[in-house]
mmCIF file of C-alpha atoms in Angstrom:
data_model
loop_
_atom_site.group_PDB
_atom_site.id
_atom_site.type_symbol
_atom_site.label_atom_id
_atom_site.label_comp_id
_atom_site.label_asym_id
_atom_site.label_seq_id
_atom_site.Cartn_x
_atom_site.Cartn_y
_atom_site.Cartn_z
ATOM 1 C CA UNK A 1 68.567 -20.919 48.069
ATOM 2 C CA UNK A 2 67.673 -22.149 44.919
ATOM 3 C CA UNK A 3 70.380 -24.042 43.048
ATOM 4 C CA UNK A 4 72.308 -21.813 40.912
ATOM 5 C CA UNK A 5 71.386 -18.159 42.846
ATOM 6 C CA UNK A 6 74.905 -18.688 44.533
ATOM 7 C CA UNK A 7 76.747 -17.779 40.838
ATOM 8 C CA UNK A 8 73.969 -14.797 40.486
ATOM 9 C CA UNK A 9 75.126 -14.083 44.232
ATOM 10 C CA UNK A 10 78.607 -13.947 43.846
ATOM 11 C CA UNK A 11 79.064 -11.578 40.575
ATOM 12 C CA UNK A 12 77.284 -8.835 42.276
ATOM 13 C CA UNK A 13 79.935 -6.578 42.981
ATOM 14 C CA UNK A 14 79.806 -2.998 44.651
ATOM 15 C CA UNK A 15 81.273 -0.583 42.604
ATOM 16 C CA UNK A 16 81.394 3.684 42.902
ATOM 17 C CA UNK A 17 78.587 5.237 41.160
ATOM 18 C CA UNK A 18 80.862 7.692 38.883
ATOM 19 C CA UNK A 19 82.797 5.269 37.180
ATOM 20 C CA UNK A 20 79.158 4.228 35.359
ATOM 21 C CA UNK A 21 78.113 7.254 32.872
ATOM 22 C CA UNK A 22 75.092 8.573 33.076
ATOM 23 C CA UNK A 23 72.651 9.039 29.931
ATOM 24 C CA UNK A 24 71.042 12.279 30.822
ATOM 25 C CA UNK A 25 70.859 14.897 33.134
ATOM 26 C CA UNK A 26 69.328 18.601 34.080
ATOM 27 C CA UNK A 27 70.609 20.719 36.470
ATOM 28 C CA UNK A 28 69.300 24.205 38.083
ATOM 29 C CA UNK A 29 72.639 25.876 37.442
ATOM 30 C CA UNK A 30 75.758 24.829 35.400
ATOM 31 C CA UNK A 31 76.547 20.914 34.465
ATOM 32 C CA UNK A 32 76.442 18.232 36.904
ATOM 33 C CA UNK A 33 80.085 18.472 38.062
ATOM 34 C CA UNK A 34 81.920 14.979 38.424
ATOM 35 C CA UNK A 35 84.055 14.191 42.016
ATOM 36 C CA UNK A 36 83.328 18.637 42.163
ATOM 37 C CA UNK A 37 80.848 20.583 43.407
ATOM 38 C CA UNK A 38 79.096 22.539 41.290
ATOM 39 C CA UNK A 39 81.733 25.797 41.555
ATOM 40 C CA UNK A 40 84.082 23.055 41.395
ATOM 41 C CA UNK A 41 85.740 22.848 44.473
ATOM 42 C CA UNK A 42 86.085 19.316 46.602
ATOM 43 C CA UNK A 43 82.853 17.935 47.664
ATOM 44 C CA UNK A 44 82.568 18.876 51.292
ATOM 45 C CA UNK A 45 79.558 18.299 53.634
ATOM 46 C CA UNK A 46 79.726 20.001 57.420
ATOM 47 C CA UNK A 47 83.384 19.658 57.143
ATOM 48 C CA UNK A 48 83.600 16.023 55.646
ATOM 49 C CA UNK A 49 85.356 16.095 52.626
ATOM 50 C CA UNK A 50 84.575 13.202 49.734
ATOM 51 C CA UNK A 51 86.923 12.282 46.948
ATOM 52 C CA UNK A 52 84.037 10.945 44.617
ATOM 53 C CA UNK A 53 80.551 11.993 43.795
ATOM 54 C CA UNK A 54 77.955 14.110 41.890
ATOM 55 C CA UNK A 55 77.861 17.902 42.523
ATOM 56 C CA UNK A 56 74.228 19.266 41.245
ATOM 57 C CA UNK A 57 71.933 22.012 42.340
ATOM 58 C CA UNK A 58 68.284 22.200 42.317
ATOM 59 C CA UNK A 59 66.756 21.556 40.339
ATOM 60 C CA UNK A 60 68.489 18.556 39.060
ATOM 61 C CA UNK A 61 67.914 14.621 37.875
ATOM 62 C CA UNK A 62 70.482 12.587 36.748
ATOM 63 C CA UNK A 63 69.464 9.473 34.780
ATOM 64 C CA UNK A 64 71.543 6.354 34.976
ATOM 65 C CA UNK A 65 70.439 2.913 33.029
ATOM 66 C CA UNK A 66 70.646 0.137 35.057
ATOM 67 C CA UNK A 67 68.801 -2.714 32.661
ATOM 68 C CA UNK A 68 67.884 -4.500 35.469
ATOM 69 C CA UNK A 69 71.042 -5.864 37.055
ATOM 70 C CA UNK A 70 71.438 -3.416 40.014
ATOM 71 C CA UNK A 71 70.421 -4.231 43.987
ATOM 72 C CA UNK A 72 71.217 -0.836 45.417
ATOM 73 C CA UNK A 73 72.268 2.500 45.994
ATOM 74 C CA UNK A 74 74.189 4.254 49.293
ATOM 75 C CA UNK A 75 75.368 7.606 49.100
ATOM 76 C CA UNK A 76 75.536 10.744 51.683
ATOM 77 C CA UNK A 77 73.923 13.787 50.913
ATOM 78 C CA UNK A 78 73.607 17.362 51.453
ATOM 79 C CA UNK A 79 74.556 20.910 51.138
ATOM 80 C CA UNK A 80 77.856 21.734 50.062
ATOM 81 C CA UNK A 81 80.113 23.486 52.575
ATOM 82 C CA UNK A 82 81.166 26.459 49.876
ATOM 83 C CA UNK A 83 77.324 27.662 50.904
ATOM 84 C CA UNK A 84 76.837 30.789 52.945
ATOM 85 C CA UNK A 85 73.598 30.893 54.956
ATOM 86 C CA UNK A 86 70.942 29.764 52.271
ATOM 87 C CA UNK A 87 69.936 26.686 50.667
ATOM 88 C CA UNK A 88 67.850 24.275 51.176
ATOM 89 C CA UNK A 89 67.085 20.923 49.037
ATOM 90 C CA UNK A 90 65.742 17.319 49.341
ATOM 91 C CA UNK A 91 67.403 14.311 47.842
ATOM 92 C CA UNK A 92 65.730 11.782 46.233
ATOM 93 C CA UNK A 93 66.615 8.697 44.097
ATOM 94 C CA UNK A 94 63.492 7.206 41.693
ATOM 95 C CA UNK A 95 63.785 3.399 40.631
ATOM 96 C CA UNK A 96 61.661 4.033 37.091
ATOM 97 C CA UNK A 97 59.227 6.196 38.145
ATOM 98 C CA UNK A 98 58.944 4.762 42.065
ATOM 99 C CA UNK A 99 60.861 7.004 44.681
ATOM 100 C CA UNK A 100 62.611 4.392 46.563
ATOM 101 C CA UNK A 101 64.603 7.144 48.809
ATOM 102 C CA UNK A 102 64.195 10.875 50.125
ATOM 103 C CA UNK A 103 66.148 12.670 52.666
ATOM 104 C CA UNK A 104 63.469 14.786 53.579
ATOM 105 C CA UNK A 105 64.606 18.456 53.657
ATOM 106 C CA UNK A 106 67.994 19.373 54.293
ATOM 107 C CA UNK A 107 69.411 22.760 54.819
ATOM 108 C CA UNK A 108 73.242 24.780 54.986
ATOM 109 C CA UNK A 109 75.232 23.247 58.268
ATOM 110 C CA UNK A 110 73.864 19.607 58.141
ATOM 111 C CA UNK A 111 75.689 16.876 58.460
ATOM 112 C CA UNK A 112 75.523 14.611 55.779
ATOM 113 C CA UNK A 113 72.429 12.260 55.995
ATOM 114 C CA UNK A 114 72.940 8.347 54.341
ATOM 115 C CA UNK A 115 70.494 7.494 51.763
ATOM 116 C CA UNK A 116 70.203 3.552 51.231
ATOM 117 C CA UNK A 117 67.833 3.216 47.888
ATOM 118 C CA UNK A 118 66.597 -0.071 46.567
ATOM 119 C CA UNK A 119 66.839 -0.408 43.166
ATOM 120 C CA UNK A 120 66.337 -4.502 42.744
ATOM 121 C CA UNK A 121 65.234 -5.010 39.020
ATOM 122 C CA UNK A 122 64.987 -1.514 37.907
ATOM 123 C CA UNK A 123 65.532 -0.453 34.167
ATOM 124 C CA UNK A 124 66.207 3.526 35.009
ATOM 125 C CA UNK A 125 67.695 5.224 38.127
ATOM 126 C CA UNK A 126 67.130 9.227 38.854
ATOM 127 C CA UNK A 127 68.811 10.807 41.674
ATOM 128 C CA UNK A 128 67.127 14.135 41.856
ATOM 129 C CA UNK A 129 67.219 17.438 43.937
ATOM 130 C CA UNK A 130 64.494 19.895 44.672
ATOM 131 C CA UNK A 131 64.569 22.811 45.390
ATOM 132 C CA UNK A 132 61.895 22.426 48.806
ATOM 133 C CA UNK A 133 59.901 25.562 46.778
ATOM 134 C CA UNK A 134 61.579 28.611 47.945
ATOM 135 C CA UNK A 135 63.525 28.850 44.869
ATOM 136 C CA UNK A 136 66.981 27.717 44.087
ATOM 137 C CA UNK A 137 69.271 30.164 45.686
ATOM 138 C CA UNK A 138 72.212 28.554 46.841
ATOM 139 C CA UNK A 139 71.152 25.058 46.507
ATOM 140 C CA UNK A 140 74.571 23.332 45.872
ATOM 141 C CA UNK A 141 73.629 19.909 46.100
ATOM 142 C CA UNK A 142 76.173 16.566 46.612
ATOM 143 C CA UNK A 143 75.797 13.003 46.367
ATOM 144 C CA UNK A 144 78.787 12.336 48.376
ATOM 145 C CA UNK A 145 80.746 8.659 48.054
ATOM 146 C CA UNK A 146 77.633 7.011 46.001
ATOM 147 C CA UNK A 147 78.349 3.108 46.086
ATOM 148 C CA UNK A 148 75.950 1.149 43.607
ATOM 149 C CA UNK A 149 75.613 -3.104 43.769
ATOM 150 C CA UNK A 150 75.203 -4.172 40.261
ATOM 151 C CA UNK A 151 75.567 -8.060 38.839
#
């Protein structure tokens, strides 16, 4: 270690993604919904119910500044339970411009997958959802429990 990373070390702290605002966002359908999904009932993924998170639908991005001070990003992801039988999305987090995460597709009735995203030195963080190109039908989207490591 070099002398003095132990102090840069030690501030980093892990902290839940909603308590940081974000400074933009677009969403398929309705507003981003805070700790909601996006008919605003608890997030819920394959029965697993989360008390905080992001609750989107395709197609969205959410853009967070991060000016550099941020390590990383872990959240679980997926279709919201209040789905019938359609949607389908991807997840994916950009670290400005670079896509440092995807969940590859995801679809109604699976459990939640965990997204680790490195985001060491980045000025601008996106999560974003597509919509896999069969349209956007049903494609309630949640970033369940999102942790970020910032300094």
């Amino acid at each position: 270690m070099r002398p003095g990373s132990e102090d840069k070390l030690s501030t980093a702290r892990t902290t839940p993604l909603v308590t940081r605002p974000w400074t933009s966002s677009k969403n398929g359908w309705a507003p981003v919904r805070l700790n909601r999904s996006i008919d605003g009932h608890p997030l819920t993924i394959q029965g697993t119910s989360y008390i905080e998170g992001l609750g989107a639908h395709a197609f969205s991005e959410i853009t967070y500044h991060l000016g550099g001070v941020c390590s990383a990003l872990s959240v679980d992801v997926g279709i919201d339970d209040e789905v019938g039988a359609n949607g389908s999305v991807v997840f994916q987090v950009y670290r400005d411009g670079t896509k440092v995460a995807d969940s590859g597709l995801m679809t109604v009735g699976q459990p939640a997958n965990h997204l680790t995203a490195d985001l060491t030195g980045g000025s601008e963080m996106r999560p974003v959802v597509t919509d896999e190109g069969n349209g956007n039908n049903s494609d309630h989207a949640d970033w369940a429990g999102p942790l970020i490591i910032c300094r």
